[in-house]
C-alpha cells in the first residue's frame, strides 16, 4: 500500500498562474482533507470531503477550489496564484468517523513569485 | 490554530525526558492527539487520548490530560536523536464535525 500520495513534490508559479495539486489514497477511506502549513501556524484546513461526492470549506478556503473525483482522489486547484499562497500543502485521509486518525501525504512545497 | 496553543521550541539532551505541553480552549473536545512531523515529511499520529481519560502510556510515551485546566502534555522517556521533530497537539470536537484543530507545533531538538 502506498498510503497517501501527492504530486508534484515541488512547484514554482508566477503570480496569476493556475495549477492543480493531485492527491490519491489507496486505503479505501471516506474522508479526505487539504491543509496548508505555514511556519508557526500549524496546519490550517482548506477544504475537506467527508465522502465521495461531497466537499466543504475549511478554515482558509479563499483562492482555492477542490474536486473529489472518486473515492481515491481529491484535487486542489489554485485558479490565480498569489504570493500569499506560498506554503507547504498536505493532503490527508481518514477512515473513521469518531477517532479522527488522519494519514498524511508527503506534501507539496509551492512557491508563488 | 488559535484554539490550541503550544510553545515553539524545546531543546533536550539525549537520554533525558522531554515534556511537550499544549493548552486548548474547548471543554467539549472528544479526542486529543499528538502528531509527529519529521523533516520533509507529512504528519504521523503518535498517540491519542479520549477525553474521559487522564493518562495513557504507550512504551516511551506518556500522555497526561488535565481537563480542569484544559492542559495536555506528552512525555517522551529516554529521548533519542530520532525523536528530533515537530510535535503537533490536536483536538476534535463533535460540534466541529470531528475535524482536527492543530496547535502551531513544538520543534524538539535532541542534542547528543
PDB file of N, CA and C in Angstrom, chain A residues 29-77:
ATOM      1  N   UNK A  29     -10.489   5.040   2.289  1.00  0.00           N
ATOM      2  CA  UNK A  29     -11.018   5.971   3.276  1.00  0.00           C
ATOM      3  C   UNK A  29     -12.109   6.836   2.679  1.00  0.00           C
ATOM      4  N   UNK A  30     -13.099   7.150   3.509  1.00  0.00           N
ATOM      5  CA  UNK A  30     -14.187   8.024   3.054  1.00  0.00           C
ATOM      6  C   UNK A  30     -13.777   9.486   3.038  1.00  0.00           C
ATOM      7  N   UNK A  31     -13.042   9.924   4.072  1.00  0.00           N
ATOM      8  CA  UNK A  31     -12.781  11.357   4.245  1.00  0.00           C
ATOM      9  C   UNK A  31     -11.401  11.735   3.754  1.00  0.00           C
ATOM     10  N   UNK A  32     -11.344  12.889   3.082  1.00  0.00           N
ATOM     11  CA  UNK A  32     -10.065  13.416   2.615  1.00  0.00           C
ATOM     12  C   UNK A  32     -10.003  14.899   2.899  1.00  0.00           C
ATOM     13  N   UNK A  33      -8.774  15.417   3.051  1.00  0.00           N
ATOM     14  CA  UNK A  33      -8.560  16.783   3.541  1.00  0.00           C
ATOM     15  C   UNK A  33      -7.398  17.434   2.781  1.00  0.00           C
ATOM     16  N   UNK A  34      -7.489  18.756   2.645  1.00  0.00           N
ATOM     17  CA  UNK A  34      -6.362  19.553   2.185  1.00  0.00           C
ATOM     18  C   UNK A  34      -6.032  20.586   3.256  1.00  0.00           C
ATOM     19  N   UNK A  35      -4.730  20.640   3.608  1.00  0.00           N
ATOM     20  CA  UNK A  35      -4.221  21.602   4.585  1.00  0.00           C
ATOM     21  C   UNK A  35      -3.104  22.414   3.942  1.00  0.00           C
ATOM     22  N   UNK A  36      -2.875  23.574   4.530  1.00  0.00           N
ATOM     23  CA  UNK A  36      -1.648  24.301   4.254  1.00  0.00           C
ATOM     24  C   UNK A  36      -0.893  24.492   5.559  1.00  0.00           C
ATOM     25  N   UNK A  37       0.439  24.433   5.460  1.00  0.00           N
ATOM     26  CA  UNK A  37       1.277  24.587   6.641  1.00  0.00           C
ATOM     27  C   UNK A  37       2.190  25.777   6.438  1.00  0.00           C
ATOM     28  N   UNK A  38       2.081  26.733   7.342  1.00  0.00           N
ATOM     29  CA  UNK A  38       2.927  27.917   7.340  1.00  0.00           C
ATOM     30  C   UNK A  38       3.687  27.965   8.656  1.00  0.00           C
ATOM     31  N   UNK A  39       4.906  28.506   8.664  1.00  0.00           N
ATOM     32  CA  UNK A  39       5.735  28.469   9.884  1.00  0.00           C
ATOM     33  C   UNK A  39       5.011  29.034  11.104  1.00  0.00           C
ATOM     34  N   UNK A  40       5.046  28.284  12.209  1.00  0.00           N
ATOM     35  CA  UNK A  40       4.460  28.722  13.471  1.00  0.00           C
ATOM     36  C   UNK A  40       2.947  28.720  13.526  1.00  0.00           C
ATOM     37  N   UNK A  41       2.283  28.302  12.429  1.00  0.00           N
ATOM     38  CA  UNK A  41       0.812  28.371  12.414  1.00  0.00           C
ATOM     39  C   UNK A  41       0.168  27.000  12.362  1.00  0.00           C
ATOM     40  N   UNK A  42       0.944  25.970  12.507  1.00  0.00           N
ATOM     41  CA  UNK A  42       0.360  24.634  12.447  1.00  0.00           C
ATOM     42  C   UNK A  42      -0.214  24.351  11.079  1.00  0.00           C
ATOM     43  N   UNK A  43      -1.197  23.485  11.032  1.00  0.00           N
ATOM     44  CA  UNK A  43      -1.869  23.169   9.786  1.00  0.00           C
ATOM     45  C   UNK A  43      -3.245  23.810   9.804  1.00  0.00           C
ATOM     46  N   UNK A  44      -3.603  24.429   8.718  1.00  0.00           N
ATOM     47  CA  UNK A  44      -4.926  25.029   8.592  1.00  0.00           C
ATOM     48  C   UNK A  44      -5.698  24.329   7.477  1.00  0.00           C
ATOM     49  N   UNK A  45      -6.928  23.986   7.783  1.00  0.00           N
ATOM     50  CA  UNK A  45      -7.749  23.218   6.854  1.00  0.00           C
ATOM     51  C   UNK A  45      -8.274  24.115   5.742  1.00  0.00           C
ATOM     52  N   UNK A  46      -8.056  23.712   4.497  1.00  0.00           N
ATOM     53  CA  UNK A  46      -8.521  24.496   3.352  1.00  0.00           C
ATOM     54  C   UNK A  46      -9.909  24.001   2.929  1.00  0.00           C
ATOM     55  N   UNK A  47      -9.993  22.744   2.587  1.00  0.00           N
ATOM     56  CA  UNK A  47     -11.240  22.079   2.202  1.00  0.00           C
ATOM     57  C   UNK A  47     -11.168  20.639   2.679  1.00  0.00           C
ATOM     58  N   UNK A  48     -12.354  20.041   2.813  1.00  0.00           N
ATOM     59  CA  UNK A  48     -12.390  18.618   3.104  1.00  0.00           C
ATOM     60  C   UNK A  48     -13.559  17.980   2.381  1.00  0.00           C
ATOM     61  N   UNK A  49     -13.491  16.658   2.325  1.00  0.00           N
ATOM     62  CA  UNK A  49     -14.544  15.877   1.688  1.00  0.00           C
ATOM     63  C   UNK A  49     -14.865  14.718   2.601  1.00  0.00           C
ATOM     64  N   UNK A  50     -16.054  14.736   3.189  1.00  0.00           N
ATOM     65  CA  UNK A  50     -16.438  13.691   4.147  1.00  0.00           C
ATOM     66  C   UNK A  50     -16.738  12.365   3.438  1.00  0.00           C
ATOM     67  N   UNK A  51     -17.115  12.440   2.185  1.00  0.00           N
ATOM     68  CA  UNK A  51     -17.393  11.223   1.416  1.00  0.00           C
ATOM     69  C   UNK A  51     -17.360  11.570  -0.065  1.00  0.00           C
ATOM     70  N   UNK A  52     -17.304  10.539  -0.884  1.00  0.00           N
ATOM     71  CA  UNK A  52     -17.306  10.764  -2.324  1.00  0.00           C
ATOM     72  C   UNK A  52     -18.527  11.577  -2.722  1.00  0.00           C
ATOM     73  N   UNK A  53     -18.303  12.622  -3.504  1.00  0.00           N
ATOM     74  CA  UNK A  53     -19.408  13.445  -3.974  1.00  0.00           C
ATOM     75  C   UNK A  53     -19.716  14.645  -3.115  1.00  0.00           C
ATOM     76  N   UNK A  54     -19.040  14.798  -1.969  1.00  0.00           N
ATOM     77  CA  UNK A  54     -19.279  15.963  -1.106  1.00  0.00           C
ATOM     78  C   UNK A  54     -17.976  16.682  -0.827  1.00  0.00           C
ATOM     79  N   UNK A  55     -18.040  18.013  -0.777  1.00  0.00           N
ATOM     80  CA  UNK A  55     -16.894  18.816  -0.360  1.00  0.00           C
ATOM     81  C   UNK A  55     -17.405  19.972   0.491  1.00  0.00           C
ATOM     82  N   UNK A  56     -16.573  20.417   1.435  1.00  0.00           N
ATOM     83  CA  UNK A  56     -16.950  21.527   2.315  1.00  0.00           C
ATOM     84  C   UNK A  56     -15.747  22.402   2.586  1.00  0.00           C
ATOM     85  N   UNK A  57     -16.039  23.677   2.861  1.00  0.00           N
ATOM     86  CA  UNK A  57     -14.971  24.625   3.154  1.00  0.00           C
ATOM     87  C   UNK A  57     -14.418  24.382   4.548  1.00  0.00           C
ATOM     88  N   UNK A  58     -13.117  24.622   4.660  1.00  0.00           N
ATOM     89  CA  UNK A  58     -12.470  24.601   5.965  1.00  0.00           C
ATOM     90  C   UNK A  58     -12.241  26.003   6.472  1.00  0.00           C
ATOM     91  N   UNK A  59     -11.123  26.189   7.126  1.00  0.00           N
ATOM     92  CA  UNK A  59     -10.813  27.467   7.779  1.00  0.00           C
ATOM     93  C   UNK A  59     -10.354  28.541   6.790  1.00  0.00           C
ATOM     94  N   UNK A  60      -9.616  28.142   5.726  1.00  0.00           N
ATOM     95  CA  UNK A  60      -8.998  29.108   4.799  1.00  0.00           C
ATOM     96  C   UNK A  60      -9.274  28.733   3.347  1.00  0.00           C
ATOM     97  N   UNK A  61     -10.529  28.752   2.872  1.00  0.00           N
ATOM     98  CA  UNK A  61     -10.835  28.275   1.528  1.00  0.00           C
ATOM     99  C   UNK A  61     -10.622  29.279   0.391  1.00  0.00           C
ATOM    100  N   UNK A  62     -10.478  30.567   0.734  1.00  0.00           N
ATOM    101  CA  UNK A  62     -10.446  31.583  -0.317  1.00  0.00           C
ATOM    102  C   UNK A  62      -9.247  31.401  -1.235  1.00  0.00           C
ATOM    103  N   UNK A  63      -9.520  31.430  -2.553  1.00  0.00           N
ATOM    104  CA  UNK A  63      -8.462  31.291  -3.550  1.00  0.00           C
ATOM    105  C   UNK A  63      -8.238  29.858  -4.005  1.00  0.00           C
ATOM    106  N   UNK A  64      -9.027  28.926  -3.462  1.00  0.00           N
ATOM    107  CA  UNK A  64      -8.872  27.502  -3.787  1.00  0.00           C
ATOM    108  C   UNK A  64     -10.200  26.890  -4.204  1.00  0.00           C
ATOM    109  N   UNK A  65     -10.094  25.845  -5.015  1.00  0.00           N
ATOM    110  CA  UNK A  65     -11.240  25.000  -5.312  1.00  0.00           C
ATOM    111  C   UNK A  65     -10.790  23.550  -5.219  1.00  0.00           C
ATOM    112  N   UNK A  66     -11.752  22.649  -4.995  1.00  0.00           N
ATOM    113  CA  UNK A  66     -11.418  21.232  -4.879  1.00  0.00           C
ATOM    114  C   UNK A  66     -12.375  20.402  -5.716  1.00  0.00           C
ATOM    115  N   UNK A  67     -11.914  19.189  -6.014  1.00  0.00           N
ATOM    116  CA  UNK A  67     -12.756  18.200  -6.686  1.00  0.00           C
ATOM    117  C   UNK A  67     -12.498  16.846  -6.059  1.00  0.00           C
ATOM    118  N   UNK A  68     -13.591  16.187  -5.637  1.00  0.00           N
ATOM    119  CA  UNK A  68     -13.453  14.791  -5.186  1.00  0.00           C
ATOM    120  C   UNK A  68     -13.840  13.940  -6.394  1.00  0.00           C
ATOM    121  N   UNK A  69     -12.830  13.544  -7.135  1.00  0.00           N
ATOM    122  CA  UNK A  69     -13.046  12.895  -8.424  1.00  0.00           C
ATOM    123  C   UNK A  69     -13.686  11.521  -8.264  1.00  0.00           C
ATOM    124  N   UNK A  70     -13.293  10.818  -7.256  1.00  0.00           N
ATOM    125  CA  UNK A  70     -13.831   9.495  -6.919  1.00  0.00           C
ATOM    126  C   UNK A  70     -13.407   9.230  -5.485  1.00  0.00           C
ATOM    127  N   UNK A  71     -13.600   8.026  -4.982  1.00  0.00           N
ATOM    128  CA  UNK A  71     -13.266   7.785  -3.590  1.00  0.00           C
ATOM    129  C   UNK A  71     -11.767   7.932  -3.333  1.00  0.00           C
ATOM    130  N   UNK A  72     -10.942   7.639  -4.306  1.00  0.00           N
ATOM    131  CA  UNK A  72      -9.494   7.641  -4.135  1.00  0.00           C
ATOM    132  C   UNK A  72      -8.864   9.023  -4.235  1.00  0.00           C
ATOM    133  N   UNK A  73      -9.422   9.895  -5.084  1.00  0.00           N
ATOM    134  CA  UNK A  73      -8.708  11.101  -5.488  1.00  0.00           C
ATOM    135  C   UNK A  73      -9.403  12.396  -5.056  1.00  0.00           C
ATOM    136  N   UNK A  74      -8.582  13.334  -4.610  1.00  0.00           N
ATOM    137  CA  UNK A  74      -9.094  14.630  -4.134  1.00  0.00           C
ATOM    138  C   UNK A  74      -8.084  15.676  -4.578  1.00  0.00           C
ATOM    139  N   UNK A  75      -8.474  16.554  -5.492  1.00  0.00           N
ATOM    140  CA  UNK A  75      -7.525  17.517  -6.047  1.00  0.00           C
ATOM    141  C   UNK A  75      -7.820  18.924  -5.535  1.00  0.00           C
ATOM    142  N   UNK A  76      -6.767  19.735  -5.486  1.00  0.00           N
ATOM    143  CA  UNK A  76      -6.853  21.129  -5.030  1.00  0.00           C
ATOM    144  C   UNK A  76      -6.390  22.029  -6.164  1.00  0.00           C
ATOM    145  N   UNK A  77      -7.198  23.014  -6.520  1.00  0.00           N
ATOM    146  CA  UNK A  77      -6.860  23.881  -7.635  1.00  0.00           C
ATOM    147  C   UNK A  77      -6.683  25.321  -7.176  1.00  0.00           C
TER     148      UNK A  77
END
